[in-house]
Coordinates of C-alpha atoms in Angstrom, one line a residue:
Chain A
E163 CA -9.3 -28.2 -20.7
D164 CA -6.7 -25.6 -19.0
K165 CA -4.0 -24.9 -21.1
V166 CA -0.9 -22.5 -20.9
V167 CA 1.1 -22.1 -24.3
Q168 CA 4.3 -20.6 -24.7
S169 CA 6.4 -19.6 -28.0
P170 CA 8.6 -19.5 -29.0
L171 CA 9.9 -23.0 -28.0
S172 CA 13.5 -22.3 -28.9
L173 CA 15.3 -19.1 -29.1
V174 CA 19.0 -18.2 -30.1
V175 CA 20.1 -14.6 -29.9
H176 CA 23.5 -13.0 -29.3
E177 CA 24.9 -11.6 -25.9
G178 CA 23.3 -8.1 -25.5
D179 CA 20.0 -8.7 -27.4
T180 CA 16.7 -8.2 -26.2
V181 CA 14.2 -11.3 -26.0
T182 CA 10.5 -11.2 -25.7
L183 CA 8.7 -14.7 -24.6
N184 CA 5.2 -15.5 -25.0
C185 CA 2.6 -17.1 -22.9
S186 CA -0.8 -17.5 -23.5
Y187 CA -3.3 -18.9 -21.0
E188 CA -6.9 -20.3 -20.8
V189 CA -7.6 -21.9 -17.1
T190 CA -10.6 -22.2 -15.3
N191 CA -10.9 -19.3 -12.3
F192 CA -7.7 -18.1 -13.1
R193 CA -5.6 -16.3 -10.2
S194 CA -2.4 -15.3 -11.4
L195 CA 0.5 -16.2 -13.8
L196 CA 4.0 -17.4 -12.7
W197 CA 7.5 -16.9 -14.3
Y198 CA 10.3 -19.5 -13.7
K199 CA 13.7 -19.8 -14.9
Q200 CA 15.1 -23.5 -15.0
E201 CA 18.4 -24.0 -15.4
K202 CA 19.4 -27.6 -14.0
K203 CA 16.3 -29.6 -11.8
A204 CA 14.9 -26.7 -9.9
P205 CA 12.8 -24.0 -11.3
T206 CA 13.3 -20.3 -9.8
F207 CA 11.0 -18.0 -9.1
L208 CA 10.9 -14.9 -11.2
F209 CA 7.5 -13.0 -11.2
M210 CA 4.1 -13.6 -10.2
L211 CA 1.6 -11.5 -11.9
T212 CA -2.2 -10.9 -10.8
S213 CA -3.2 -7.7 -12.1
S214 CA -3.4 -6.3 -15.7
G215 CA -1.2 -3.6 -17.3
I216 CA 1.1 -3.6 -14.2
E217 CA 4.8 -4.5 -15.2
K218 CA 7.0 -6.3 -12.9
K219 CA 10.5 -5.6 -13.2
S220 CA 13.8 -7.2 -11.6
G221 CA 16.9 -5.9 -13.1
R222 CA 17.0 -6.8 -16.7
L223 CA 14.0 -8.7 -16.6
S224 CA 10.3 -7.6 -16.7
S225 CA 6.9 -9.0 -17.2
I226 CA 3.6 -8.1 -17.9
L227 CA 0.1 -9.3 -18.0
D228 CA -3.1 -9.0 -20.4
K229 CA -6.4 -10.5 -18.5
K230 CA -8.4 -9.6 -21.7
E231 CA -6.1 -10.6 -23.8
L232 CA -5.2 -14.1 -21.8
F233 CA -1.5 -13.4 -21.9
S234 CA 2.0 -12.3 -20.5
I235 CA 5.1 -11.7 -22.0
L236 CA 8.5 -11.7 -20.3
N237 CA 11.2 -9.2 -21.6
I238 CA 15.1 -9.8 -21.1
T239 CA 17.3 -6.9 -22.1
A240 CA 21.3 -6.9 -22.7
T241 CA 21.1 -10.8 -22.4
Q242 CA 24.1 -12.4 -20.9
T243 CA 25.2 -16.1 -21.5
G244 CA 23.9 -16.7 -17.9
D245 CA 20.7 -15.7 -18.9
S246 CA 20.6 -19.3 -21.3
A247 CA 17.9 -21.3 -19.3
I248 CA 14.2 -23.2 -20.1
Y249 CA 12.0 -20.1 -19.1
L250 CA 8.5 -21.6 -17.9
C251 CA 5.4 -19.7 -17.1
A252 CA 2.5 -21.0 -15.4
A253 CA -1.2 -19.9 -14.9
Q254 CA -2.6 -20.6 -11.5
G255 CA -6.4 -21.9 -11.3
A256 CA -8.6 -22.7 -8.7
Q257 CA -6.5 -25.6 -7.1
K258 CA -3.5 -25.7 -9.3
L259 CA -0.9 -24.4 -11.6
V260 CA -0.3 -25.7 -15.0
F261 CA 2.7 -24.9 -16.8
G262 CA 3.6 -24.3 -20.4
Q263 CA 5.9 -26.3 -22.5
G264 CA 8.8 -23.8 -21.7
T265 CA 11.0 -21.4 -23.8
R266 CA 14.4 -22.9 -24.5
L267 CA 16.8 -19.7 -24.7
T268 CA 20.4 -19.8 -25.6
I269 CA 22.3 -17.0 -25.5
N270 CA 25.8 -16.7 -27.7
P271 CA 28.9 -14.5 -26.8
Chain B
S139 CA 10.1 -17.5 0.1
A140 CA 11.1 -20.8 1.8
V141 CA 14.2 -23.3 2.1
I142 CA 13.5 -27.0 0.5
S143 CA 15.5 -29.7 0.4
Q144 CA 15.1 -33.4 -1.4
K145 CA 16.8 -36.5 -1.4
P146 CA 18.2 -38.1 -3.0
S147 CA 19.5 -35.3 -5.8
R148 CA 19.9 -38.3 -8.4
D149 CA 19.5 -42.0 -8.6
I150 CA 19.8 -45.0 -10.9
C151 CA 17.4 -47.8 -10.0
Q152 CA 16.5 -51.2 -11.4
R153 CA 13.3 -51.9 -12.9
G154 CA 10.6 -53.4 -10.8
T155 CA 12.4 -51.6 -7.9
S156 CA 10.8 -48.3 -5.7
L157 CA 12.3 -45.2 -5.1
T158 CA 11.1 -42.9 -2.4
I159 CA 12.0 -39.3 -2.5
Q160 CA 12.2 -37.0 0.5
C161 CA 11.0 -33.4 0.6
Q162 CA 11.9 -30.8 3.7
V163 CA 10.9 -27.4 3.9
D164 CA 12.6 -25.1 6.7
S165 CA 9.0 -23.6 8.0
Q166 CA 5.4 -25.2 8.1
V167 CA 3.4 -24.8 5.1
T168 CA -0.1 -25.9 4.4
M169 CA 0.0 -26.4 0.4
M170 CA 2.8 -29.3 -0.7
F171 CA 2.9 -30.4 -4.2
W172 CA 4.8 -33.2 -6.3
Y173 CA 5.6 -32.5 -9.8
R174 CA 7.1 -35.2 -12.3
Q175 CA 9.4 -33.5 -15.4
Q176 CA 9.9 -36.4 -18.0
P177 CA 12.8 -35.9 -20.5
G178 CA 12.0 -32.6 -22.6
Q179 CA 9.0 -31.8 -21.2
S180 CA 7.4 -29.5 -18.9
L181 CA 6.3 -29.9 -15.3
T182 CA 3.1 -32.2 -14.8
L183 CA 1.5 -32.0 -11.2
I184 CA 1.2 -35.5 -9.6
A185 CA -0.7 -34.6 -6.6
T186 CA -1.2 -32.4 -3.7
A187 CA 0.4 -33.6 -0.5
N188 CA -2.2 -33.0 2.6
Q189 CA -1.3 -33.2 6.3
G190 CA -3.3 -35.6 8.0
S191 CA -5.1 -37.2 5.2
E192 CA -4.6 -39.0 1.8
A193 CA -3.0 -37.1 -1.1
T194 CA -4.9 -35.6 -4.0
Y195 CA -4.0 -37.3 -7.1
E196 CA -4.5 -35.8 -11.1
S197 CA -5.9 -37.6 -13.9
G198 CA -3.4 -40.3 -14.8
F199 CA -2.0 -40.7 -11.3
V200 CA -2.7 -43.5 -8.6
I201 CA -1.6 -44.1 -5.3
D202 CA -0.8 -47.5 -5.4
K203 CA 2.1 -45.9 -8.2
F204 CA 2.9 -42.8 -6.5
P205 CA 2.2 -43.3 -2.4
I206 CA 2.4 -40.0 -1.0
S207 CA 2.6 -39.4 2.9
R208 CA 2.6 -36.0 4.9
P209 CA 3.2 -36.8 8.3
N210 CA 3.7 -32.7 9.7
L211 CA 3.6 -29.6 7.8
T212 CA 7.5 -29.4 7.3
F213 CA 8.0 -33.1 5.3
S214 CA 6.5 -35.2 2.8
T215 CA 7.7 -38.3 0.8
L216 CA 6.9 -39.6 -2.4
T217 CA 7.4 -43.2 -3.7
V218 CA 7.4 -44.4 -7.0
S219 CA 6.6 -47.8 -7.0
N220 CA 7.4 -50.8 -9.4
L221 CA 9.4 -48.8 -11.8
S222 CA 9.9 -48.7 -15.4
P223 CA 12.4 -46.8 -17.6
E224 CA 9.2 -44.6 -18.5
D225 CA 9.5 -43.5 -14.7
S226 CA 12.7 -41.9 -15.7
S227 CA 12.2 -38.1 -15.3
I228 CA 13.4 -35.1 -12.6
Y229 CA 10.4 -35.8 -9.7
L230 CA 10.0 -31.9 -7.9
C231 CA 8.1 -30.9 -4.7
S232 CA 6.7 -27.6 -4.3
V233 CA 5.4 -25.4 -1.5
E234 CA 3.2 -22.5 -1.3
P235 CA 3.8 -20.6 1.9
S236 CA 1.1 -18.3 1.1
A237 CA -2.3 -19.0 -0.1
G238 CA -2.7 -18.0 -3.7
G239 CA 1.0 -17.1 -3.5
E240 CA 3.8 -18.3 -5.0
Q241 CA 4.8 -21.5 -5.4
F242 CA 8.8 -22.4 -4.5
F243 CA 10.3 -25.5 -5.9
G244 CA 13.2 -27.9 -4.4
P245 CA 16.0 -28.7 -6.0
G246 CA 14.6 -31.6 -7.6
T247 CA 15.5 -35.3 -7.9
R248 CA 16.9 -37.0 -11.0
L249 CA 15.5 -40.4 -11.7
T250 CA 17.1 -43.1 -14.1
V251 CA 15.3 -46.2 -14.6
L252 CA 17.5 -49.2 -15.9

C-alpha cells in the first residue's frame, strides 16, 4: 500500500530559527514529490521535485529529494511568525497523490 | 497555475440532508479531483472527476454517497448525500493543468453536520 510519512508531526520554534521537515515515501510508480503549505483550508503549492539531489529554492524555503533513500526534506531558514502553518508533503504515483499526515509548525515571536 | 473557486465556502447542514459543492476553474483542465480532510487529518482522495464519463472512486468511497458531475473541462460538482456528523470535513477540489505536473487546490468548503 502506498504510504507517505512526515516527521515531526508538530514543531514549535522561535522566530529566526531554522527548521527541517522530513518526508519519507513508498509509492508505486513514483513520479514526483510535492510540498504544500496549509494555513486555513486550501493547501498552497510550494515545490515539486522529480530529480534526486537538485535543490529547489524559493526565498527562505528550500527542498531536496533523495530517490534512492525515498525521502525529501523541506528547510525554512530565518523563520517568521507567518511561516506558522501545516506543511504537507505528497507523493505522486501512477494515478494519484498520496498525502502525509502533515507537520504542524508554530513559530513563536 | 490555475484559478479555482469553490462554492459554498462553508455550510452547516442537518443530518439526512445533502450538500452539493461546486468547483469552477478559469481554464480547461483534463484532470480534476475531489478530496476530503477530516478534522485533524490529512487529505484523502475521494475520486477523480472525468469529463464525459463516470468518476473514478477511491477505495472506501461510493457513488451513491458522493455523486460527482463533470459536464465540461472547467466545472465539477460533488454532492455529499445523506449527511451524518461523520461527514463534517473540509472538501477540496484540485486540478492538474499539465499531466504529471503540479496539483493546485481550490479554497475548500467547510461542512459541519449537526
